[in-house]
Amino acid sequence: MNITAIKGMNDILPGEVETWQFLEQTAREVFSAFGFSEIRTPVPEKTELFCRSIGETTDIVEKEMYTFDDKSNHSMTLRPEGTAPVMRSFIQNRLYNLDSVSKLYYLGPMFRYERPQKGRYRQFHQIGAEVIGVEDAKIDAQVLVMLWQYFIRIGIESVSLQVNSLGCPVCRPGYRDRLIGYLESRLDKLCSECQRRYLSNPLRVLDCKVETCKEATVDAPAVIEHLCTNCGEHFSQVKDYLARLKIPFVVNARMVRGLDYYVRTTFELVTDQLGSQNAVAAGGRYDGLVESLGGPALPGIGFAIGLERLVLMKGEQRATPGVPMLFIAAMGTEAIDRAFSLMSQLQVNGIRTEMDYQGKSLKAQMRRANKLNAAFTLILGAEEMASGQAQLKNMSNSTQELVTLDSLAEALTEKLGEAYTSA
Ligand code: ATP
Ligand code: MG
């Protein structure tokens, strides 16, 4: 019986991984220009961390978590998202003592037990960023500018930014009651799940993906119409800054997000290219979260980008050129030995080099050089061993040049450098 990967968890193979590396590298560059440092936390955490932060009545905690007991009967959960672990670490390591503003980013696998389909997996990857310590709307705008800049840099511009405000503990309870009243008046039109959760988590009903629920709630009261003065002012400032910074956005008053810790500004980057998996990035403010997890009362804001969805959108658009390569084809024991030491020396010098290890014919070796798309080949036989020189062939234009084997590394560094920059 063949062992296969777990359903909904994918291998990322050579040929695809280059796109991943590009997306990750670009995030590192963009985020560090905005002053963010990377943080890495463990993949499993104590289950309690997610129940307390994401919320007991959310989809994630109710049905999507990979939770299990370890051999000492401690309940642990493979992280379904990155914000709670980062906050846990921020508090535990007292990172707030380092600076009054903390800017952190993370990158790695997340786990949710969902129905696997295009753009939705059980292990998926997120790149996320968090700013802790600033309540000012300038930071909301900054985070969005950074997110927008990232999408420009990776060449995905067919996304639109939707923003909303979810209010705060001052204004949300009043809105919540009003929403419950509204939902009660049309309970029979809601799906069974919404009928069950409309009291415990009425906002989730607005996020329900069932078509009849969407229709039944088209004229639901909007949070932004019930914001307190402070939240209203904060949201206007966010919109003003975005307009000033020329970041295009639309207000989506129905956007509620699936995690309980969000307050005030929330946002999503959506695309129409991925069917119902239309969000490629999402985030918002979580001002009470750090305190609720036992840390100081510091505000925070952040987002997470779903990498699989970006890879799907990039598709075949951009095949990153591989590093050019030298293939050494050798015939005869002496030449093979020389090829082997040359190859090792070149590799140590950072030059990608390949040879044959299986005693194949010259023809078969050249076939492999072609298949590997080698930029240069070098053929070594008895004659070359005697003269200490060999023909270095440029495979793209079939020109040849006699090179001295002893100075091959220098000759190649120059040539491969040219081939690389013109690739
Ligand atoms: P959705 O509404 O699509 O379920 P979400 O609101 O649950 O998304 P978040 O928790 O905000 O998503 O995560 C941020 C981003 O992570 C999403 O916008 C998406 O790009 C990605 N993402 C979330 N869940 C998955 C998944 N199961 N597989 C792949 N990507 C995912
Ligand atoms: Mg989800």
PDB file of N, CA, C and O and ligand atoms in Angstrom, residues 59-60 64 112 114 120 209 309, ligand 2:
ATOM      1  N   ASP A  59     -16.309  29.658  14.010  1.00  0.00           N
ATOM      2  CA  ASP A  59     -16.149  28.438  13.213  1.00  0.00           C
ATOM      3  C   ASP A  59     -14.829  27.762  13.522  1.00  0.00           C
ATOM      4  O   ASP A  59     -14.753  26.536  13.627  1.00  0.00           O
ATOM      5  N   ILE A  60     -13.780  28.578  13.662  1.00  0.00           N
ATOM      6  CA  ILE A  60     -12.451  27.994  13.870  1.00  0.00           C
ATOM      7  C   ILE A  60     -12.444  27.142  15.132  1.00  0.00           C
ATOM      8  O   ILE A  60     -12.065  25.972  15.100  1.00  0.00           O
ATOM      9  N   GLU A  64     -12.979  23.732  13.452  1.00  0.00           N
ATOM     10  CA  GLU A  64     -11.867  23.618  12.511  1.00  0.00           C
ATOM     11  C   GLU A  64     -10.511  23.302  13.145  1.00  0.00           C
ATOM     12  O   GLU A  64      -9.525  23.166  12.445  1.00  0.00           O
ATOM     13  N   ARG A 112      -6.328  24.029   9.676  1.00  0.00           N
ATOM     14  CA  ARG A 112      -7.768  24.106   9.968  1.00  0.00           C
ATOM     15  C   ARG A 112      -8.439  22.904   9.320  1.00  0.00           C
ATOM     16  O   ARG A 112      -8.189  22.624   8.140  1.00  0.00           O
ATOM     17  N   GLU A 114     -10.982  21.919   7.503  1.00  0.00           N
ATOM     18  CA  GLU A 114     -12.037  22.442   6.645  1.00  0.00           C
ATOM     19  C   GLU A 114     -12.250  21.466   5.495  1.00  0.00           C
ATOM     20  O   GLU A 114     -11.459  20.548   5.301  1.00  0.00           O
ATOM     21  N   ARG A 120      -8.635  26.230  -0.524  1.00  0.00           N
ATOM     22  CA  ARG A 120      -8.976  25.958   0.876  1.00  0.00           C
ATOM     23  C   ARG A 120      -8.388  24.598   1.253  1.00  0.00           C
ATOM     24  O   ARG A 120      -8.744  23.585   0.667  1.00  0.00           O
ATOM     25  N   LYS A 209     -22.057  31.857   4.603  1.00  0.00           N
ATOM     26  CA  LYS A 209     -21.857  31.731   3.157  1.00  0.00           C
ATOM     27  C   LYS A 209     -23.094  31.148   2.454  1.00  0.00           C
ATOM     28  O   LYS A 209     -23.123  31.071   1.236  1.00  0.00           O
ATOM     29  N   ARG A 309      -3.481  30.932  -1.984  1.00  0.00           N
ATOM     30  CA  ARG A 309      -4.348  31.687  -2.908  1.00  0.00           C
ATOM     31  C   ARG A 309      -3.518  32.606  -3.800  1.00  0.00           C
ATOM     32  O   ARG A 309      -3.844  32.812  -4.958  1.00  0.00           O
TER      33      ARG A 309
HETATM   34 MG    MG B   2     -12.454  30.430   7.198  1.00  0.00          MG
END
